[in-house]
Short mmCIF file of N, CA, C and O in Angstrom, two decimals:
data_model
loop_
_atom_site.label_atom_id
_atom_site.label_comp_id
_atom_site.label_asym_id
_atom_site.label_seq_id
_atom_site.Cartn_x
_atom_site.Cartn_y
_atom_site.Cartn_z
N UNK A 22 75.34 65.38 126.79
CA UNK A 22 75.56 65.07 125.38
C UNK A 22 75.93 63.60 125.20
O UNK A 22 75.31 63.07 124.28
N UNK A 23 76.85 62.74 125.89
CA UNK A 23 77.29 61.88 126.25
C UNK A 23 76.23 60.70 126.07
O UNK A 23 76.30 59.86 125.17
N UNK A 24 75.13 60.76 127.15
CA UNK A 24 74.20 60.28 127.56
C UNK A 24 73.13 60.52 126.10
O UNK A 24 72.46 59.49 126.07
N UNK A 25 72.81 61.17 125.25
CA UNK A 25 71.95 60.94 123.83
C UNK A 25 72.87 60.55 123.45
O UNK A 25 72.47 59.46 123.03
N UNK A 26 74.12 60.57 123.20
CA UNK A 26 74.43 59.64 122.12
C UNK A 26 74.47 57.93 122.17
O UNK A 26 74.46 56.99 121.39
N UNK A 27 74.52 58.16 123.48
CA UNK A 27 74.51 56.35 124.00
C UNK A 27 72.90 55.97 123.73
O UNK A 27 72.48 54.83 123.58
N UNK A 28 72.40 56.76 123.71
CA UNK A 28 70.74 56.12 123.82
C UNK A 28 70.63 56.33 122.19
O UNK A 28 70.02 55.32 121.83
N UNK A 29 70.88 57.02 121.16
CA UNK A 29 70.71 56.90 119.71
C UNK A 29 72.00 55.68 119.32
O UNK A 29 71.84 54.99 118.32
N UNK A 30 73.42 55.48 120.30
CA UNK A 30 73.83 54.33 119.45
C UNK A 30 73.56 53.13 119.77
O UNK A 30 73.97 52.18 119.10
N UNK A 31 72.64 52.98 121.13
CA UNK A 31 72.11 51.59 121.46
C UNK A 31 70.81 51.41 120.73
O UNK A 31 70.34 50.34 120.33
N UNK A 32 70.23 52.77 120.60
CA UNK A 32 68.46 52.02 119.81
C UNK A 32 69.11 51.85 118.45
O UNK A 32 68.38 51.12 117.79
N UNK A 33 70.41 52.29 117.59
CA UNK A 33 70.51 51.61 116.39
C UNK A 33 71.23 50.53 116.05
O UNK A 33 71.31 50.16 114.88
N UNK A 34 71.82 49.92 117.04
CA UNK A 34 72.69 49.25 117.57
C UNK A 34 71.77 47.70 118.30
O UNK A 34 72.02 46.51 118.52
N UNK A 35 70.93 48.41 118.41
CA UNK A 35 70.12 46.81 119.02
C UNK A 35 70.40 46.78 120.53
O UNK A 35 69.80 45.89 121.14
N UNK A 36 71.11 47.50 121.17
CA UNK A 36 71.48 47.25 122.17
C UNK A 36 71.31 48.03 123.87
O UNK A 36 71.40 49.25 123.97
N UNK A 37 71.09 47.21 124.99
CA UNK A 37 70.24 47.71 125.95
C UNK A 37 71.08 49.02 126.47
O UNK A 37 72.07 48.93 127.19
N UNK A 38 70.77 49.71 126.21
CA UNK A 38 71.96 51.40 127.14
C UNK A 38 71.94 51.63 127.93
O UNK A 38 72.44 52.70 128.26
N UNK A 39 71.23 50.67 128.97
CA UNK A 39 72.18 50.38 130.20
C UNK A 39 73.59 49.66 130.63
O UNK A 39 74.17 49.55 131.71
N UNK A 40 73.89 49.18 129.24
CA UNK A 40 75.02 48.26 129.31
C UNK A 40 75.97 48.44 128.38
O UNK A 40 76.82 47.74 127.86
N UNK A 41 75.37 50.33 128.26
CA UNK A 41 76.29 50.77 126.98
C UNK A 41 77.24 52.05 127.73
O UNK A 41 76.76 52.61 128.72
N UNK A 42 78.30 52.38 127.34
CA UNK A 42 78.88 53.69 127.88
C UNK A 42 79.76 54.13 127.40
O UNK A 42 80.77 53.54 126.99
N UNK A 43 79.49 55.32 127.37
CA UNK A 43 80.45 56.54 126.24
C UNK A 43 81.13 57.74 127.42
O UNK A 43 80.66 58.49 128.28
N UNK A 44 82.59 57.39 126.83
CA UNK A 44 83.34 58.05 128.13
C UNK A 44 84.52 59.02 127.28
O UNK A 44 85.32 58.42 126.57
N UNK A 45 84.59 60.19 127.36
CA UNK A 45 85.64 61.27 126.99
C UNK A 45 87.31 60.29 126.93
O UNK A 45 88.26 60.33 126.14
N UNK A 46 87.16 59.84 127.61
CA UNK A 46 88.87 59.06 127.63
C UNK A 46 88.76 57.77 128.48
O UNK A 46 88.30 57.96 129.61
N UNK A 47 89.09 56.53 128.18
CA UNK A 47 89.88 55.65 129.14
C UNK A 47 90.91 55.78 129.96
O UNK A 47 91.96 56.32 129.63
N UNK A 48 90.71 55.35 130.91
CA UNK A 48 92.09 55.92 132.07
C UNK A 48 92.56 54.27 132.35
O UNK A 48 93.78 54.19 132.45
N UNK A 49 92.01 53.27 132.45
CA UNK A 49 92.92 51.91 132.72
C UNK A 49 92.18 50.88 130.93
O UNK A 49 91.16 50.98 130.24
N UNK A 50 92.93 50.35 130.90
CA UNK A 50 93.27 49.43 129.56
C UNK A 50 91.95 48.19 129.96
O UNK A 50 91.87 47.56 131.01
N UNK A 51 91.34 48.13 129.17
CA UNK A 51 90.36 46.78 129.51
C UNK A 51 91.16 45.92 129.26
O UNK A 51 92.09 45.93 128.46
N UNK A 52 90.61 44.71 130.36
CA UNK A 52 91.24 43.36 129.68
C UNK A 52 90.22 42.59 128.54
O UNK A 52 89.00 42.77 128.50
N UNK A 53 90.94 41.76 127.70
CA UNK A 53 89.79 40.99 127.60
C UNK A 53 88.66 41.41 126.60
O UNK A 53 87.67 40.73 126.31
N UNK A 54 88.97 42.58 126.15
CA UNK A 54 88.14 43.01 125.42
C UNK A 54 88.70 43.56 123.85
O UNK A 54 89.90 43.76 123.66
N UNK A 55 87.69 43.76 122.82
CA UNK A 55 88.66 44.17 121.41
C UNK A 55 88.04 45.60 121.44
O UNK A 55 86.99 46.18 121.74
N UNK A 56 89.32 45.83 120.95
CA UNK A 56 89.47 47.58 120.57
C UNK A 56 89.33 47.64 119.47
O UNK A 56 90.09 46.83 118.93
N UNK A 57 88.81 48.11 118.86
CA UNK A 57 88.38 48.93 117.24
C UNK A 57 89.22 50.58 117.31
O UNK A 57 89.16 51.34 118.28
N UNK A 58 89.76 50.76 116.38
CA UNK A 58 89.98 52.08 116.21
C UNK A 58 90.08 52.91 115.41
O UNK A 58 91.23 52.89 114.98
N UNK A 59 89.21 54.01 114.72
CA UNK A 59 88.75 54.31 114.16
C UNK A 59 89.29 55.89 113.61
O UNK A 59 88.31 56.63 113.52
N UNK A 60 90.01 56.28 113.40
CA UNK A 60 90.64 57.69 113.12
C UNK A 60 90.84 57.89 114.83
O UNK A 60 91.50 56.98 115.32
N UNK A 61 90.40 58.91 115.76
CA UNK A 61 90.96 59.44 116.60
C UNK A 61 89.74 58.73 118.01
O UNK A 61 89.70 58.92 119.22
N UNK A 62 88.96 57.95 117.15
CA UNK A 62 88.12 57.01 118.74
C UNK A 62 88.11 55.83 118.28
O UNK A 62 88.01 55.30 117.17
N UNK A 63 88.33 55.34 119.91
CA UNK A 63 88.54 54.23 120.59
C UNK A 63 87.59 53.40 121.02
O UNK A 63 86.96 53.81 121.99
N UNK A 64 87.18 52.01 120.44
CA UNK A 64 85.89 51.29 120.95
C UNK A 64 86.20 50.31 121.38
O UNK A 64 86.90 49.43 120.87
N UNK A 65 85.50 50.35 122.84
CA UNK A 65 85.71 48.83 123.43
C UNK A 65 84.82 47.92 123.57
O UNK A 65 83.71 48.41 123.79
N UNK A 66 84.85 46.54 123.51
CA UNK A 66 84.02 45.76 123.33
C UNK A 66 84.72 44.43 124.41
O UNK A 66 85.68 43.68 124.24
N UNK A 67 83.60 44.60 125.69
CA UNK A 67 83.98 43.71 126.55
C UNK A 67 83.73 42.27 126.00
O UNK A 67 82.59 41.91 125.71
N UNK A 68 85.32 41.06 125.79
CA UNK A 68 84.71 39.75 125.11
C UNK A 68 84.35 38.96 125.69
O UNK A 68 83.32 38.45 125.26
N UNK A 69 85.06 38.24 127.21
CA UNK A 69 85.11 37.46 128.40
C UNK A 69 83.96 36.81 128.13
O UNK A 69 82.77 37.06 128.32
N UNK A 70 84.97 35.31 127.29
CA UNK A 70 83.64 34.50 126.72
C UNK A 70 83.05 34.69 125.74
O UNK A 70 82.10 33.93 125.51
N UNK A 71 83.28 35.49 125.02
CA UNK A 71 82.69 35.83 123.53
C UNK A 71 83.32 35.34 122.13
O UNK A 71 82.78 34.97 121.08
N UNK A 72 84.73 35.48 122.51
CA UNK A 72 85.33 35.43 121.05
C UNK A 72 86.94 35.43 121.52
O UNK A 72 87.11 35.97 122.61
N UNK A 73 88.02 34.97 120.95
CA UNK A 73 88.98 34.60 121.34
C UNK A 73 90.12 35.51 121.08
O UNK A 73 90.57 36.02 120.06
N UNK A 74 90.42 35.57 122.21
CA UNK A 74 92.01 37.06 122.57
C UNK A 74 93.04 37.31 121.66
O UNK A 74 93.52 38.37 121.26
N UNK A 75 93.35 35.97 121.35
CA UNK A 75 94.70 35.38 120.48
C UNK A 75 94.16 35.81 119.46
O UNK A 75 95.09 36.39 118.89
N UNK A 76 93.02 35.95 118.66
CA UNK A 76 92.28 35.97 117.15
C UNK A 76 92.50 37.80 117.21
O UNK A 76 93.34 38.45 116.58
N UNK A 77 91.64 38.22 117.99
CA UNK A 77 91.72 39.84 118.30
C UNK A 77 93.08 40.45 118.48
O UNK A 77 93.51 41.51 118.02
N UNK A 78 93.74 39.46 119.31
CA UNK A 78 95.15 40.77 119.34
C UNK A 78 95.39 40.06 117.80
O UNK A 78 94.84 40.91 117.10
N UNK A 79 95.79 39.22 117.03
CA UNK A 79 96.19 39.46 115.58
C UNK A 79 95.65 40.40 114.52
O UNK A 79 96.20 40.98 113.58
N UNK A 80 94.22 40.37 115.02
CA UNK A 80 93.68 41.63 114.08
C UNK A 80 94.31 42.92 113.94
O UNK A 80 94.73 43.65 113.04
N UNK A 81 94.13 42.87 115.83
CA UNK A 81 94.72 44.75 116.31
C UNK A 81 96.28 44.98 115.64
O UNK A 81 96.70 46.08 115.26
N UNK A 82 97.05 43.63 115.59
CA UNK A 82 98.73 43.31 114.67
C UNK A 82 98.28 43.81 113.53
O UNK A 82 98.40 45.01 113.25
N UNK A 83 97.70 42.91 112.72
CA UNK A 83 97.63 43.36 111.17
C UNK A 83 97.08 44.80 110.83
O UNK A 83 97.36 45.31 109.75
N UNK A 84 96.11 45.62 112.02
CA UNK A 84 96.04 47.02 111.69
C UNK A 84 96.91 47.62 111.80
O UNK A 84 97.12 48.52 110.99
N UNK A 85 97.92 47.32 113.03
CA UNK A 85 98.72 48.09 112.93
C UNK A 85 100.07 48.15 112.15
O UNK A 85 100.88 49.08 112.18
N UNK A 86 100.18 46.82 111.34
CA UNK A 86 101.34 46.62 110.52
C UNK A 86 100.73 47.22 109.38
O UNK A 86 101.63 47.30 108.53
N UNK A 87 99.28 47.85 108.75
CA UNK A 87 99.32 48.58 107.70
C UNK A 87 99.27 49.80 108.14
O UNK A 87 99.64 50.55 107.24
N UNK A 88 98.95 50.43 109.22
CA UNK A 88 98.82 51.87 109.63
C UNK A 88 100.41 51.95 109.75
O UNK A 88 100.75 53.04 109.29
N UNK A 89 101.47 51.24 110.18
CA UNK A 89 103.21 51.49 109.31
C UNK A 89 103.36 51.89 108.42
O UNK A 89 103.94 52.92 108.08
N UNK A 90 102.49 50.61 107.53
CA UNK A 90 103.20 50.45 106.12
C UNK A 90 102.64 52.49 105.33
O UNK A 90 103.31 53.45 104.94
N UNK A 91 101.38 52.25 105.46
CA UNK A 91 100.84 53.93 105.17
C UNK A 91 102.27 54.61 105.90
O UNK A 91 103.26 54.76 105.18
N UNK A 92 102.32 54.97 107.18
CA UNK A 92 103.03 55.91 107.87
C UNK A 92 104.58 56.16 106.93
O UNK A 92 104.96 57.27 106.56
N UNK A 93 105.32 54.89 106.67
CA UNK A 93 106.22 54.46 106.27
C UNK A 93 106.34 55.36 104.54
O UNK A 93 107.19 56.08 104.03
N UNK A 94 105.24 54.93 104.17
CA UNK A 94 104.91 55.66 102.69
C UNK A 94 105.12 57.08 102.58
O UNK A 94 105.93 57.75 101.94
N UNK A 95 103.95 57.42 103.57
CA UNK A 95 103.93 59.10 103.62
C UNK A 95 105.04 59.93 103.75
O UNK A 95 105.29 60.95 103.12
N UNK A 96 105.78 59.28 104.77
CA UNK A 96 107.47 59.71 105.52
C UNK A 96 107.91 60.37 104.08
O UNK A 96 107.90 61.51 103.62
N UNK A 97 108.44 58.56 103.43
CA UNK A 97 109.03 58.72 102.02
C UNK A 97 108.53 59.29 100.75
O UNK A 97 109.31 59.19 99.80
N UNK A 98 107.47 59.84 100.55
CA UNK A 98 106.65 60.54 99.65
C UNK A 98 106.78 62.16 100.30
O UNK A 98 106.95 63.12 99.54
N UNK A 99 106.67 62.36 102.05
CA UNK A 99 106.55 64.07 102.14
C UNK A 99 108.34 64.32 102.21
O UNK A 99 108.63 65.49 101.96
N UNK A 100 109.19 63.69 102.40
CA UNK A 100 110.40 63.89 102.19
C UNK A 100 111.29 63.87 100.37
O UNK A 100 112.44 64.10 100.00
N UNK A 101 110.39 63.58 99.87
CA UNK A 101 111.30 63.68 98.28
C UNK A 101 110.70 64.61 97.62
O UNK A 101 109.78 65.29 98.07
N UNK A 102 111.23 64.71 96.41
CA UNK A 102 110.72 65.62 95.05
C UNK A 102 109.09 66.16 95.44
O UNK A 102 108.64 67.31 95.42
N UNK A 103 108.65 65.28 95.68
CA UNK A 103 106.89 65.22 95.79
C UNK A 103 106.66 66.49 96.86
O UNK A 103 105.93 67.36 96.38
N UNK A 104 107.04 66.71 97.88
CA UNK A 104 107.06 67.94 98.86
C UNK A 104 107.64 69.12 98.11
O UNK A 104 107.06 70.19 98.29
N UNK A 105 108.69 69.10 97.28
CA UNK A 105 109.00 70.23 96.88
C UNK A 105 108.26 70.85 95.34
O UNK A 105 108.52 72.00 94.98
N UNK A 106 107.47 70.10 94.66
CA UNK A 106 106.86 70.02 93.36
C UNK A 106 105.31 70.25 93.56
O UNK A 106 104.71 71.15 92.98
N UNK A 107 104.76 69.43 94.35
CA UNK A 107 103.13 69.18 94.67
C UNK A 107 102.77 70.76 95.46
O UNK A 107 103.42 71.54 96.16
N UNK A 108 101.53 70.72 94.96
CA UNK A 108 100.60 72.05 95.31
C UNK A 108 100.71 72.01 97.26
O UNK A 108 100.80 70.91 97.80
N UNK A 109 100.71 73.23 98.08
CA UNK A 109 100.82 73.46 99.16
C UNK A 109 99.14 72.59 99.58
O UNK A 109 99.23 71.79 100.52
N UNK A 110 98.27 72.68 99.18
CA UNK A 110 96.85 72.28 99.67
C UNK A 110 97.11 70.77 99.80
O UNK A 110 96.75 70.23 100.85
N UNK A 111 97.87 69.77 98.51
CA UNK A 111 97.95 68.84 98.47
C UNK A 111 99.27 68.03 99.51
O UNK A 111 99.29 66.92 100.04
N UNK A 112 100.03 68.86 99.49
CA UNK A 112 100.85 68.23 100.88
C UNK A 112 100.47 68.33 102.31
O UNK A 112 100.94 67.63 103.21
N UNK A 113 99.37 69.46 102.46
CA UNK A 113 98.86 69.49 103.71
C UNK A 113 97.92 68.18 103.82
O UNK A 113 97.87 67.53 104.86
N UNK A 114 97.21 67.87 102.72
CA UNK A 114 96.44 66.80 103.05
C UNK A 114 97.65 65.52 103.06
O UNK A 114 97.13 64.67 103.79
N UNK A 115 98.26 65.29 102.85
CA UNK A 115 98.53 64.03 102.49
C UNK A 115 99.73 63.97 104.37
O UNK A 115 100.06 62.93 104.96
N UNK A 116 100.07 65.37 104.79
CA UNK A 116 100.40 65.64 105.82
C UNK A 116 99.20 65.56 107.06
O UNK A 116 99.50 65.53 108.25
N UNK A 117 98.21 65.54 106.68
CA UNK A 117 97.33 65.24 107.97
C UNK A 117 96.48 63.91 107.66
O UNK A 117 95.50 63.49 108.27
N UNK A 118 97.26 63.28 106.33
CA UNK A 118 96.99 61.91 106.23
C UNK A 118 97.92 61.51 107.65
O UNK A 118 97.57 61.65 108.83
N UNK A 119 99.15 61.00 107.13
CA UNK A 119 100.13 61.36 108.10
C UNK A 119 99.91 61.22 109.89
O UNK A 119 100.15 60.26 110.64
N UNK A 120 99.59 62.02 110.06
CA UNK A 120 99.35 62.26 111.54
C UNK A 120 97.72 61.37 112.12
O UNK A 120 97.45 61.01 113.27
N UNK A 121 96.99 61.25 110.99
CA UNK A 121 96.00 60.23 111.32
C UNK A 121 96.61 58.51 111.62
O UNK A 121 96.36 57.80 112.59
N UNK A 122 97.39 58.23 110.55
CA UNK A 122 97.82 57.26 110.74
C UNK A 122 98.81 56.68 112.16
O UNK A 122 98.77 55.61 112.77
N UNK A 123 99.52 57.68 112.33
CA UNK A 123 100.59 57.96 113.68
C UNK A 123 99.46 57.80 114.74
O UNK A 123 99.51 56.80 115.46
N UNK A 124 98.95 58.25 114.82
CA UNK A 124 97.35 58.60 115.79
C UNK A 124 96.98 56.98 115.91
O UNK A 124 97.10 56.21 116.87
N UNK A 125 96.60 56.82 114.83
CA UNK A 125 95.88 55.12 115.03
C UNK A 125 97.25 54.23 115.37
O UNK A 125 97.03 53.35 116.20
N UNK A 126 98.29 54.27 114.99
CA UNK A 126 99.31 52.95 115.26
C UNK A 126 99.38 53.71 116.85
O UNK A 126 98.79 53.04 117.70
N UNK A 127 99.77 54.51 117.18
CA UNK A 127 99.89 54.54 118.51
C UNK A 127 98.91 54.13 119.68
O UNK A 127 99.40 53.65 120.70
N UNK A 128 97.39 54.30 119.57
CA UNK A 128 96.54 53.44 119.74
C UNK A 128 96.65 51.83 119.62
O UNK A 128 96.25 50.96 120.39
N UNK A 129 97.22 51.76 118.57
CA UNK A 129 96.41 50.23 118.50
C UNK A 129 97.92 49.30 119.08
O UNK A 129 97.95 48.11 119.39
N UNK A 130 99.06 50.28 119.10
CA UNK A 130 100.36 49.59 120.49
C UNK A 130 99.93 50.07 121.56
O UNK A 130 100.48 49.74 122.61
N UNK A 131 98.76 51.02 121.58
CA UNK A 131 98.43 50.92 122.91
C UNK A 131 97.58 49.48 123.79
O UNK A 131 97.68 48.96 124.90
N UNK A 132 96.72 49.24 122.49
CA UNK A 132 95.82 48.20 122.67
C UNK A 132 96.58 46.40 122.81
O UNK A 132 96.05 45.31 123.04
N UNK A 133 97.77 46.73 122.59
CA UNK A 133 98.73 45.42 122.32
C UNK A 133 99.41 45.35 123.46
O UNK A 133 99.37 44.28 124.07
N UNK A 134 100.02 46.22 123.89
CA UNK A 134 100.96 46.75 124.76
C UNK A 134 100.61 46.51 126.33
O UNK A 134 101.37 46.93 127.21
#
């Protein structure tokens, strides 16, 4: 399964899929490379020579100082009036808002870290 999806995201992608690879989990941290992260996957993009570290880790900063600021929100919105007033359907979503966000900041201190 692995293997078609690398060959449908390199022919739309422009790119040779031999030099592409789609892996269930990372087990060691690339260097050198920018992480994108996207709800619950992780993309790496080897740079070494491409584009500058210092520029990328500020990006991966500023995602993760708004995936806070969200986290930070939600906290204070599922803890007041709003949890005890709002429809059960509507706190579940705004509760697995929540856990998306936790999901990505923990990633992207992974990617810093």
């Amino acid at each position: 399964m692995l293997k078609e999806q690398a060959k449908v995201i390199a022919s739309l992608a422009g790119l040779n899929e031999a030099e592409l690879t789609i892996a269930e989990s990372v087990k060691d941290k690339l260097t050198d490379a920018a992480a994108l992260v996207v709800g619950s996957v992780e993309i790496h993009l080897p740079l070494a020579g491409m584009a500058d570290i210092a520029d990328e880790k500020a990006r991966l900063g500023k995602g993760l100082k708004e995936a806070q600021s969200h986290i930070e929100r939600l906290e204070k919105l599922l803890s007041g009036d709003f949890a005890n007033k709002a429809p059960a359907p509507v706190i579940q979503k705004e509760r697995e808002k929540l856990e998306g966000y936790k999901e990505t900041a923990e990633k992207l201190k992974a990617q810093l870290g």
